[in-house]
Short mmCIF file of C-alpha atoms in Angstrom, two decimals:
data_model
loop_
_atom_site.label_atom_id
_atom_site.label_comp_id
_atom_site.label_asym_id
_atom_site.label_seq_id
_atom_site.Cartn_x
_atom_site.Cartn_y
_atom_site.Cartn_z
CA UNK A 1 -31.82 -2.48 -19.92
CA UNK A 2 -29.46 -0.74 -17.64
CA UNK A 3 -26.02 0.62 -19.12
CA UNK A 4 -24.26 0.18 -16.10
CA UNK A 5 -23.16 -3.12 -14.50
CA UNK A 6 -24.91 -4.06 -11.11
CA UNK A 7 -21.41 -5.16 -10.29
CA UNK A 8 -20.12 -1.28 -10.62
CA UNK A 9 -22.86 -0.11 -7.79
CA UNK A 10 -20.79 -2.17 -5.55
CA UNK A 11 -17.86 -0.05 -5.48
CA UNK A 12 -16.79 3.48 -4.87
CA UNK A 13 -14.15 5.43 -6.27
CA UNK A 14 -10.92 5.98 -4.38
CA UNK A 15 -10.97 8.86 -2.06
CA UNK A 16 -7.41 9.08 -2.13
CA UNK A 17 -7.31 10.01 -5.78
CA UNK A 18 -10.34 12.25 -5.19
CA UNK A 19 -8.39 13.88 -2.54
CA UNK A 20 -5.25 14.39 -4.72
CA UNK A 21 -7.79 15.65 -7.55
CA UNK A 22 -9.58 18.15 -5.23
CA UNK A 23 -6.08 19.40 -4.17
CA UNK A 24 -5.19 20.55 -7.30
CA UNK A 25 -8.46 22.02 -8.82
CA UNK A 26 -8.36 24.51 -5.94
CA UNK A 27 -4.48 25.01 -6.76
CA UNK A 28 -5.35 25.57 -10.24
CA UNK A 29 -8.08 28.43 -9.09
CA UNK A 30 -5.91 29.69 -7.45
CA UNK A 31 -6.01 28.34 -3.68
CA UNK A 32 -2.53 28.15 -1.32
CA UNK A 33 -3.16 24.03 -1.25
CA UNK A 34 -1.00 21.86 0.56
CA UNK A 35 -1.25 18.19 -0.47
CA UNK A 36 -0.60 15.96 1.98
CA UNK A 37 -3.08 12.96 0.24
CA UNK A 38 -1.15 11.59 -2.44
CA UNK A 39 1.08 8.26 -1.52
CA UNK A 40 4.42 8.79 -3.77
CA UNK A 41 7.87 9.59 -2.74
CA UNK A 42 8.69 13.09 -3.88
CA UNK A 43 12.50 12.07 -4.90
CA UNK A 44 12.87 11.87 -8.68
CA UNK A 45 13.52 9.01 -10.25
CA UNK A 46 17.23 7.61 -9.75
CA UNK A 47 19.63 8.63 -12.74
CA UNK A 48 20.78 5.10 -12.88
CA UNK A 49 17.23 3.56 -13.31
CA UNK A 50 16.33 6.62 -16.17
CA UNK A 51 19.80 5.72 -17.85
CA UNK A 52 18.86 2.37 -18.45
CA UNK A 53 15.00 3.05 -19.90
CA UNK A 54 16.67 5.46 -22.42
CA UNK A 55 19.08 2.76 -23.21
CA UNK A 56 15.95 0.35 -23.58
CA UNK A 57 14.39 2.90 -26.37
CA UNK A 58 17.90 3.63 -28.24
CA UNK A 59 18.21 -0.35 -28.96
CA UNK A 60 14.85 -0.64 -29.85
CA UNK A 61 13.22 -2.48 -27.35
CA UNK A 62 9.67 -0.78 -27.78
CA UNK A 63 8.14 -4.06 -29.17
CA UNK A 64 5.13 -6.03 -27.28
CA UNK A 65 6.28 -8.64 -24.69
CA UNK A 66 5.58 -12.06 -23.01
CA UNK A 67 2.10 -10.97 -21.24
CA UNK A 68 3.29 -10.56 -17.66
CA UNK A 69 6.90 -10.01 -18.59
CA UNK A 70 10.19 -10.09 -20.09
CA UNK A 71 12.53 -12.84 -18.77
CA UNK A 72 15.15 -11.16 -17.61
CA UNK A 73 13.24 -8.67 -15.20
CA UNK A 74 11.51 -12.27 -13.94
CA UNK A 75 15.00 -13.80 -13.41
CA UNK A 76 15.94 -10.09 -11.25
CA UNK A 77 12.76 -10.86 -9.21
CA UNK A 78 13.87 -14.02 -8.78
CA UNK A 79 16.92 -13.16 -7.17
CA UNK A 80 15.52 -9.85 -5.50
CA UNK A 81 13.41 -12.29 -3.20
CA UNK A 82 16.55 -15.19 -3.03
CA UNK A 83 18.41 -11.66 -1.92
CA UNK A 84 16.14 -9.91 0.63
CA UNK A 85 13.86 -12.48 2.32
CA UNK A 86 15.31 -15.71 1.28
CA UNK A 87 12.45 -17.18 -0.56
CA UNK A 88 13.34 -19.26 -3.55
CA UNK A 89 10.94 -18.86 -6.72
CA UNK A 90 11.52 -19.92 -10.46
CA UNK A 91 11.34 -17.33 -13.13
CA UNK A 92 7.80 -19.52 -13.76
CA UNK A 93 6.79 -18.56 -10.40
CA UNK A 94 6.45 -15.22 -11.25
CA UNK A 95 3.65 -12.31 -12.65
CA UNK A 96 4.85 -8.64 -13.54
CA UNK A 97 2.13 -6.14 -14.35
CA UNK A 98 1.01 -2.61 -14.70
CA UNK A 99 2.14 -1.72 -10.82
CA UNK A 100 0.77 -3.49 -7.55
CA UNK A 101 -2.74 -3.24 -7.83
CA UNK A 102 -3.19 -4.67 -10.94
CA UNK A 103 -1.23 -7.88 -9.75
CA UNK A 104 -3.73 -7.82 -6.53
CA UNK A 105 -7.18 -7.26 -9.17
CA UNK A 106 -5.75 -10.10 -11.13
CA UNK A 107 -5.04 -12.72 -8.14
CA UNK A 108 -8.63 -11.98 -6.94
CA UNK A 109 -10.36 -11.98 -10.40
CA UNK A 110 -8.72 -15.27 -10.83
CA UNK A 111 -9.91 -17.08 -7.70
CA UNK A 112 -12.58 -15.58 -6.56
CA UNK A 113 -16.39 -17.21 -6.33
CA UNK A 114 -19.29 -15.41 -5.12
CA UNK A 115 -19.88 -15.70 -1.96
CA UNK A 116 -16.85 -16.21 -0.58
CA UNK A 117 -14.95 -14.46 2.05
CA UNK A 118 -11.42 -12.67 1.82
CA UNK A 119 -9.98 -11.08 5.97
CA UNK A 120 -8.76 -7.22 5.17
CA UNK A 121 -7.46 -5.56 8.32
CA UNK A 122 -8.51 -2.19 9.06
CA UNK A 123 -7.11 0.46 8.64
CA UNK A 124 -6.57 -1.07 5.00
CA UNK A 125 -5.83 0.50 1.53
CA UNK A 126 -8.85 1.90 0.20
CA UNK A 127 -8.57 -0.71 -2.78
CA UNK A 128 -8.39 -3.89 -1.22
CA UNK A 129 -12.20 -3.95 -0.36
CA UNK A 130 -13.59 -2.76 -3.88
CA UNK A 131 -11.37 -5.01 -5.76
CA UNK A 132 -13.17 -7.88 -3.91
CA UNK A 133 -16.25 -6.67 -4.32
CA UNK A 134 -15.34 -6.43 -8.29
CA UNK A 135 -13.97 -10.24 -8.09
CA UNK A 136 -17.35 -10.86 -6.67
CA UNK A 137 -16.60 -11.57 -3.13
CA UNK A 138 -17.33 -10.36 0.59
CA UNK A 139 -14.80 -8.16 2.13
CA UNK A 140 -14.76 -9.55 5.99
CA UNK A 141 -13.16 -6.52 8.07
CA UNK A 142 -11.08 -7.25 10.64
CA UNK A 143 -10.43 -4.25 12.95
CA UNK A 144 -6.21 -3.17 14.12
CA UNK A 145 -7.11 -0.63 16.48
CA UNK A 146 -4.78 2.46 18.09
CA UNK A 147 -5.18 0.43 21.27
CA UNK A 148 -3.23 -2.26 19.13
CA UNK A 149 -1.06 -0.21 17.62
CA UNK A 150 -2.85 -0.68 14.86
CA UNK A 151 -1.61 -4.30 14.00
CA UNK A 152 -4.27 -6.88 13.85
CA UNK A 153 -4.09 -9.23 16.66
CA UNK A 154 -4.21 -13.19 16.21
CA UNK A 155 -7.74 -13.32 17.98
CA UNK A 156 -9.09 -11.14 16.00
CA UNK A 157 -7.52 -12.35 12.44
CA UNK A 158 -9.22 -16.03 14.31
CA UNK A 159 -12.36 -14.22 14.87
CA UNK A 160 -13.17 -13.08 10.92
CA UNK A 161 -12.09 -16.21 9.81
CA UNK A 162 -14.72 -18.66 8.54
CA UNK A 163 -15.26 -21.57 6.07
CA UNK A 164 -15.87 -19.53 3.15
CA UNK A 165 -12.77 -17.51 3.52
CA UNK A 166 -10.38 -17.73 0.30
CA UNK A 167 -7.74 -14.86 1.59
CA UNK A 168 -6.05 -13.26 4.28
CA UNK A 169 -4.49 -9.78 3.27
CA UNK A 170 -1.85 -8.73 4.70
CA UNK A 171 0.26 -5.18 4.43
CA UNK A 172 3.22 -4.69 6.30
CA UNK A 173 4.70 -1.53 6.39
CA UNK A 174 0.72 -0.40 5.86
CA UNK A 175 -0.53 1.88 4.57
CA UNK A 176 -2.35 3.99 5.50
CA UNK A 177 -0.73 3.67 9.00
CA UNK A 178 2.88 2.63 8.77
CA UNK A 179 2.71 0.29 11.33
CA UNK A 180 5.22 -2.63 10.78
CA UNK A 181 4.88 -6.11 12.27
CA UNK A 182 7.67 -7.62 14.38
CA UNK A 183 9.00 -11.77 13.27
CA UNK A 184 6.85 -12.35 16.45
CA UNK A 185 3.83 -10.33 15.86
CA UNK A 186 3.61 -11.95 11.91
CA UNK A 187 4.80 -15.30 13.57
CA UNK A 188 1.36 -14.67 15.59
CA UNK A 189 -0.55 -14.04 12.26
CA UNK A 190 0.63 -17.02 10.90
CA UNK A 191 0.25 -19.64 13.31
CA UNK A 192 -3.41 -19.07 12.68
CA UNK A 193 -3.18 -19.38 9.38
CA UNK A 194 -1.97 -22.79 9.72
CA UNK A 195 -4.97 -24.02 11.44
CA UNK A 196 -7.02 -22.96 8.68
CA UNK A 197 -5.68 -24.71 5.82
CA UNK A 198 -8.20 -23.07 3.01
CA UNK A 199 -6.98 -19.66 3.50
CA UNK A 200 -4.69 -18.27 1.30
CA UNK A 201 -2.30 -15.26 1.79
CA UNK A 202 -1.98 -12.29 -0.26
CA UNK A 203 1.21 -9.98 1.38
CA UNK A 204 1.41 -7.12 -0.19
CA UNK A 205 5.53 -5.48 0.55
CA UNK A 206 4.87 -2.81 -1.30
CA UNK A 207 6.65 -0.38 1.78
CA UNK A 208 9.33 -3.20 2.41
CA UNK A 209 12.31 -1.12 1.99
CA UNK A 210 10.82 1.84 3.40
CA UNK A 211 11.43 0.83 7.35
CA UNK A 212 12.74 2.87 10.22
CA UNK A 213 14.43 2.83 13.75
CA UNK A 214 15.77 -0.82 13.43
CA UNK A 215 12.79 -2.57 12.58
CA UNK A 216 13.36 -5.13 10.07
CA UNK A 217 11.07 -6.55 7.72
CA UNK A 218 9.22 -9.55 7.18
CA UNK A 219 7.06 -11.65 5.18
CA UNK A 220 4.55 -13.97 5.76
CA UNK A 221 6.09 -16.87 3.08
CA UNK A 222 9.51 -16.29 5.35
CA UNK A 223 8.54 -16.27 8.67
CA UNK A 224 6.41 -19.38 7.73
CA UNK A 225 7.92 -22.27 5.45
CA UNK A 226 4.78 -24.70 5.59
CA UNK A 227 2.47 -21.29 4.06
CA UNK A 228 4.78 -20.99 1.22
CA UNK A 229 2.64 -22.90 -1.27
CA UNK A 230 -0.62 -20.76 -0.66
CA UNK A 231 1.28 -17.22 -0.58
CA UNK A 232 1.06 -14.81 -3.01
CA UNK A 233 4.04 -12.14 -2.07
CA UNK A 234 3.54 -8.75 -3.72
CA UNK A 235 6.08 -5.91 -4.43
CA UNK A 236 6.62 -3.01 -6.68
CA UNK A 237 9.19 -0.80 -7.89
CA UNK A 238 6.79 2.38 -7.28
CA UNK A 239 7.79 3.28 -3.30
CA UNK A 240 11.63 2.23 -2.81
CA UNK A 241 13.05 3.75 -5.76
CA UNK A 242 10.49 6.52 -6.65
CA UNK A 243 8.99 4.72 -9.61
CA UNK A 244 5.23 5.30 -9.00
CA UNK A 245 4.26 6.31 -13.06
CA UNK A 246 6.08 3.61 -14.16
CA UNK A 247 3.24 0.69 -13.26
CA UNK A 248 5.78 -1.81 -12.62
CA UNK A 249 4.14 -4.51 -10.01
CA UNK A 250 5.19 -8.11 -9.59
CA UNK A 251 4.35 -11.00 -7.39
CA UNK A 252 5.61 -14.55 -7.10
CA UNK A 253 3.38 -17.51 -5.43
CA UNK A 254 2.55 -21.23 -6.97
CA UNK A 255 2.74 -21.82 -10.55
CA UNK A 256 -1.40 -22.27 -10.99
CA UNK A 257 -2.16 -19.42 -9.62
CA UNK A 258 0.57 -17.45 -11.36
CA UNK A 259 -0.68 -18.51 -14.64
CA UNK A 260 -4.40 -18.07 -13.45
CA UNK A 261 -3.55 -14.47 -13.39
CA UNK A 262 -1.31 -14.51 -16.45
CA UNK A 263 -4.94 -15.72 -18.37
CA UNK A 264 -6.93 -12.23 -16.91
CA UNK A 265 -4.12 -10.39 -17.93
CA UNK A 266 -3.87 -11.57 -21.13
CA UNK A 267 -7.70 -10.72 -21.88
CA UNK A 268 -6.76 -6.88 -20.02
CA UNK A 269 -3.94 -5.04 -20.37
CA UNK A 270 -1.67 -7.46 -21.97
CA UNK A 271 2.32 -7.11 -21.04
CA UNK A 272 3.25 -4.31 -19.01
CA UNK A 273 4.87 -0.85 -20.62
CA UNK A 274 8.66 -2.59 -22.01
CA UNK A 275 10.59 0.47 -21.30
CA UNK A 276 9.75 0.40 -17.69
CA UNK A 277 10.35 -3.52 -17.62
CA UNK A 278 14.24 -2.44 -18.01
CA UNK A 279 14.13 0.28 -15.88
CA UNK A 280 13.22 -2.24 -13.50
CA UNK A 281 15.31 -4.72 -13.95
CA UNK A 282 17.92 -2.12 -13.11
CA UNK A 283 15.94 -0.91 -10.35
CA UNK A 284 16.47 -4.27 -8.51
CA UNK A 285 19.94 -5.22 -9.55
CA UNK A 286 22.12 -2.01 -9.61
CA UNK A 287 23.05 0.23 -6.38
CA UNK A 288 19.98 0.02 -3.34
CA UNK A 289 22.52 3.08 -2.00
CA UNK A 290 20.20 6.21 -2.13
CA UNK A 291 17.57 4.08 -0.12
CA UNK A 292 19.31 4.51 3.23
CA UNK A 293 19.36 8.04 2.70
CA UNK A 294 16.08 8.70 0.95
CA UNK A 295 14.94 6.59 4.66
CA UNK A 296 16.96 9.52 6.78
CA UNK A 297 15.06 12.23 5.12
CA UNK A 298 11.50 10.12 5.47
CA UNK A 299 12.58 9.75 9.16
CA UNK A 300 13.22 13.53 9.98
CA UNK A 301 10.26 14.15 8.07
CA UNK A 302 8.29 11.69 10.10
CA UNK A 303 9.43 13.05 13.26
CA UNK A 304 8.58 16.52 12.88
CA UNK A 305 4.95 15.41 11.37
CA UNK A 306 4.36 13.35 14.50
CA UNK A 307 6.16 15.92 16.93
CA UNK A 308 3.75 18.37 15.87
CA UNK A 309 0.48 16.90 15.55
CA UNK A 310 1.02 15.29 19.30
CA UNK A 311 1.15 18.92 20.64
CA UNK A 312 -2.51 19.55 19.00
CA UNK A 313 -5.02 18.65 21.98
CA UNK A 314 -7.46 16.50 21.08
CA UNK A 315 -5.11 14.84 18.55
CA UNK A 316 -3.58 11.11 19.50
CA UNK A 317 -0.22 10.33 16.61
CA UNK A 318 1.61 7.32 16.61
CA UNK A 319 4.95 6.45 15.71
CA UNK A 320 4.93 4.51 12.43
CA UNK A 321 7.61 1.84 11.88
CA UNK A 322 7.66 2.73 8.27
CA UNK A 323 6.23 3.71 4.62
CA UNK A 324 5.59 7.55 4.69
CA UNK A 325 2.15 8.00 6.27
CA UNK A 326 0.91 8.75 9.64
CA UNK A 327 -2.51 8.08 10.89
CA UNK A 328 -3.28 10.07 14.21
CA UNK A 329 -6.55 9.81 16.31
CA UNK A 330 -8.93 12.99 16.31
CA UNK A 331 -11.27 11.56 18.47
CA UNK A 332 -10.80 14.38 21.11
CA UNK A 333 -12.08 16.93 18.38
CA UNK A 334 -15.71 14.81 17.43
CA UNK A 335 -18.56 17.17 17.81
CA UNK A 336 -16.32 20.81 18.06
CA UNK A 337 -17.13 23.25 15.66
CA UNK A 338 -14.62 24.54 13.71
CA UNK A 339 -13.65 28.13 13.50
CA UNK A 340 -15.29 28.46 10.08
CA UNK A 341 -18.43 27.08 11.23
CA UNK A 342 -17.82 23.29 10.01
CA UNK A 343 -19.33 20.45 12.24
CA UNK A 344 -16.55 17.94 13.25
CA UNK A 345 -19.29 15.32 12.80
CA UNK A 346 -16.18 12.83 11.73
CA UNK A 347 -13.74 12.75 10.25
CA UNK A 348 -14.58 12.85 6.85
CA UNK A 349 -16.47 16.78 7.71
CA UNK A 350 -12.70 17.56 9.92
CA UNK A 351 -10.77 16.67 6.34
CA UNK A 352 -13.28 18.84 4.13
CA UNK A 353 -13.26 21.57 6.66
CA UNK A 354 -9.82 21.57 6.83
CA UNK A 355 -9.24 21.81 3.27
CA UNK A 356 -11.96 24.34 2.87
CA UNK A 357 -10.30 26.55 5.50
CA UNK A 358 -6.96 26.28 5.61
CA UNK A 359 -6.24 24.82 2.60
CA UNK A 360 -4.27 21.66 3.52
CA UNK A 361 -5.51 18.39 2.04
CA UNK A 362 -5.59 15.19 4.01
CA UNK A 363 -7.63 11.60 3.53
CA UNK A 364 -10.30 11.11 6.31
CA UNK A 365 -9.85 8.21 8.25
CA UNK A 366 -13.25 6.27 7.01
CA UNK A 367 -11.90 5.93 3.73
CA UNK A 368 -9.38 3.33 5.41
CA UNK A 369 -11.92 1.45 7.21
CA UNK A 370 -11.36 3.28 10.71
CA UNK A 371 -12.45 6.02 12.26
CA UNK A 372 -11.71 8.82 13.87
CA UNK A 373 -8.68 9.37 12.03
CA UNK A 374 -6.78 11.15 9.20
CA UNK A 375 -3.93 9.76 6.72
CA UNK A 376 -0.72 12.33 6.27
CA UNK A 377 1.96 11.62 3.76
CA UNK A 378 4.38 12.89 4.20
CA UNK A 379 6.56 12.31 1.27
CA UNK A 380 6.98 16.10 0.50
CA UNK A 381 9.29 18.45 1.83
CA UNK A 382 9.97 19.57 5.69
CA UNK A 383 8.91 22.82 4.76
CA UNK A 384 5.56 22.28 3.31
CA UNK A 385 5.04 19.61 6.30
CA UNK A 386 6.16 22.35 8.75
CA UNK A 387 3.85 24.71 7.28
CA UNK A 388 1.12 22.20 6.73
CA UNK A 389 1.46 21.24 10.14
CA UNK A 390 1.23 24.63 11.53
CA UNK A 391 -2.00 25.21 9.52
CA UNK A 392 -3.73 21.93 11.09
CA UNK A 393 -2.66 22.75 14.70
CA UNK A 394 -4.14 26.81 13.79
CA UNK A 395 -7.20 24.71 12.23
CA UNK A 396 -7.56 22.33 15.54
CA UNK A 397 -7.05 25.09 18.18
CA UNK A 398 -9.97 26.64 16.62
CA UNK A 399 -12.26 24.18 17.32
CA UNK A 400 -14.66 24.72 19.88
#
């Protein structure tokens, strides 16, 4: 009898967390790493938010809670999505847990069959895929090429669509691209959807206040009344207000579903960590005013990232609309050799060379689902992007 689950040899680990965790061994031995893997703000934490988890522990609220959380952080969500994308749910409505992904692993543990079929765009978050393949379903890849500015297009999202699809997922900001989709480009989306009445929706906002240039956000439940009851809308505390340790995810959709998940959650995990249930709380109702500058520095940031990689030949970086990533093309460097000898097979061997040589740590592009490409955060500071930068266009004009 095997110890391990067959289940298990379905999925992989992620790469981005392997990236982050190769990043620092070599900075612990000794190495001049730059990290440019890890997706987390680099602001601290807001006083204001802190204030109120300390206040949590001084009046004793340390004790378990309902499973997927406290009323009062429900009845903020609640009014968070009333607030920002005029959707109207009922405290009932709604599922907090230990950050977004474990909200996503429960809604797909909780209605998914074998066999059956959920539409992931590509580039995607490495953990959409393996968490379907751990609810026991077929990921169905759908590619959003550079050509499409990496935003899925509605012939393609009708293309991977079939009669055992259960989901559509949907990421807007995305990572690992930052490309946002317009009211028209989502209205696109979801006019499909509508002629496929079995398909549900699973839009995960995760990067909804983190938007740029003008471009305002959207969501799929808002630009599309009549998909409302077959939404699930995800969001977290982790990216807007620099909360990413504090596993605080939530959703709100239709009240079997919601307590669907509550039941895996209940047999997991349990409620989520109290003290950052009323951090949250005050994350969503007090002062939103260091977002618009935390966005000015993520802009600058973003500018100089892009600026510089477009002046490396062979190297193709678009603009994102928002979150903190970039995703730029090396396809003009496949099958150079690198000054240290490395193959630029793809671009999983341009990411380990690069590492390896120069010391700065990016995610290769096939971890997301397309290739040839790299993922930069750049939620650090300008002048470890500046010097990171420098490195990779040193690293690229080596190449041969």
């Amino acid at each position: 009898m095997e110890l391990l689950s067959a289940t298990l040899a379905r999925v992989k680990p992620s790469p981005t967390i392997a990236v982050t965790t190769k990043a620092a061994e070599l900075k612990a031995a000794g190495r001049d790493v730059i990290g440019l893997g890890a997706g987390e703000p680099d602001f601290d934490t807001p006083q204001n938010i802190k204030d109120a988890a300390v206040a949590a522990i001084a009046s004793g609220k340390t004790k378990y809670t309902a499973v997927d959380g406290i009323p009062e952080l429900k009845q903020a969500i609640c009014e968070k999505f009333k607030r920002d994308n005029g959707l109207d749910y009922k405290p009932s409505q709604v599922s907090v847990g230990t950050g977004g992904k474990q909200i996503l692993y429960n809604a797909l543990m909780a209605t998914m069959n074998p066999g059956e079929e959920v539409v992931i765009p590509a580039p995607y978050w490495v953990s959409y895929p393996d968490m379907v393949l751990l609810a026991g379903g077929e990921p169905v890849i759908a590619p959003a090429t550079l050509e499409d500015d990496f935003k899925l297009t509605p012939e393609a999202l009708e293309a991977a669509i079939t009669p055992k699809t259960k989901w559509f997922i949907f990421n807007s900001p995305s990572n690992p691209t930052g490309a946002g989709y317009s009211r028209e480009e989502l209205k696109g989306l979801t006019d499909v959807l509508l002629r496929h009445p079995h398909v549900w929706v699973m839009s995960d906002d995760m990067y909804e206040h983190l938007a740029y240039d003008g471009f305002e956000f959207c969501t799929p439940a808002q630009i599309e009344p009549a998909l409302y009851d077959r939404t699930l809308t995800v969001n977290g505390v982790s990216k807007a207000y620099a909360m990413t340790g504090w596993r605080i995810g939530y959703a709100a959709g239709p009240e079997k579903l919601i307590g669907a998940m509550r039941k895996i959650q209940s047999q997991s995990t349990s409620n989520p960590c109290t003290i950052s249930q009323w951090a949250a709380i005050e994350a969503l109702n007090g002062t939103q005013d260091y977002i618009a500058p935390n966005n000015e520095m993520f802009v600058r940031r973003r500018n100089l990232v892009v600026s510089m990689l477009n002046e490396i030949e062979g190297v193709t970086c678009p603009v994102p609309e928002g979150a903190f990533y970039v995703y730029p093309s090396i396809a003009g460097l496949i099958g150079k050799t690198s000054a240290g000898g490395a193959k630029i097979e793809n671009d999983e061997a341009f990411a380990t060379a690069l590492l390896e040589e120069t010391g700065v740590a990016v995610v290769f592009g096939a971890a997301f689902g397309l290739s040839p490409n790299f993922r930069v955060s750049y939620a650090t500071s300008d002048a470890a992007l500046k010097e990171a930068c420098g490195r990779i266009q040193a690293f690229c004009a080596g190449c041969v």
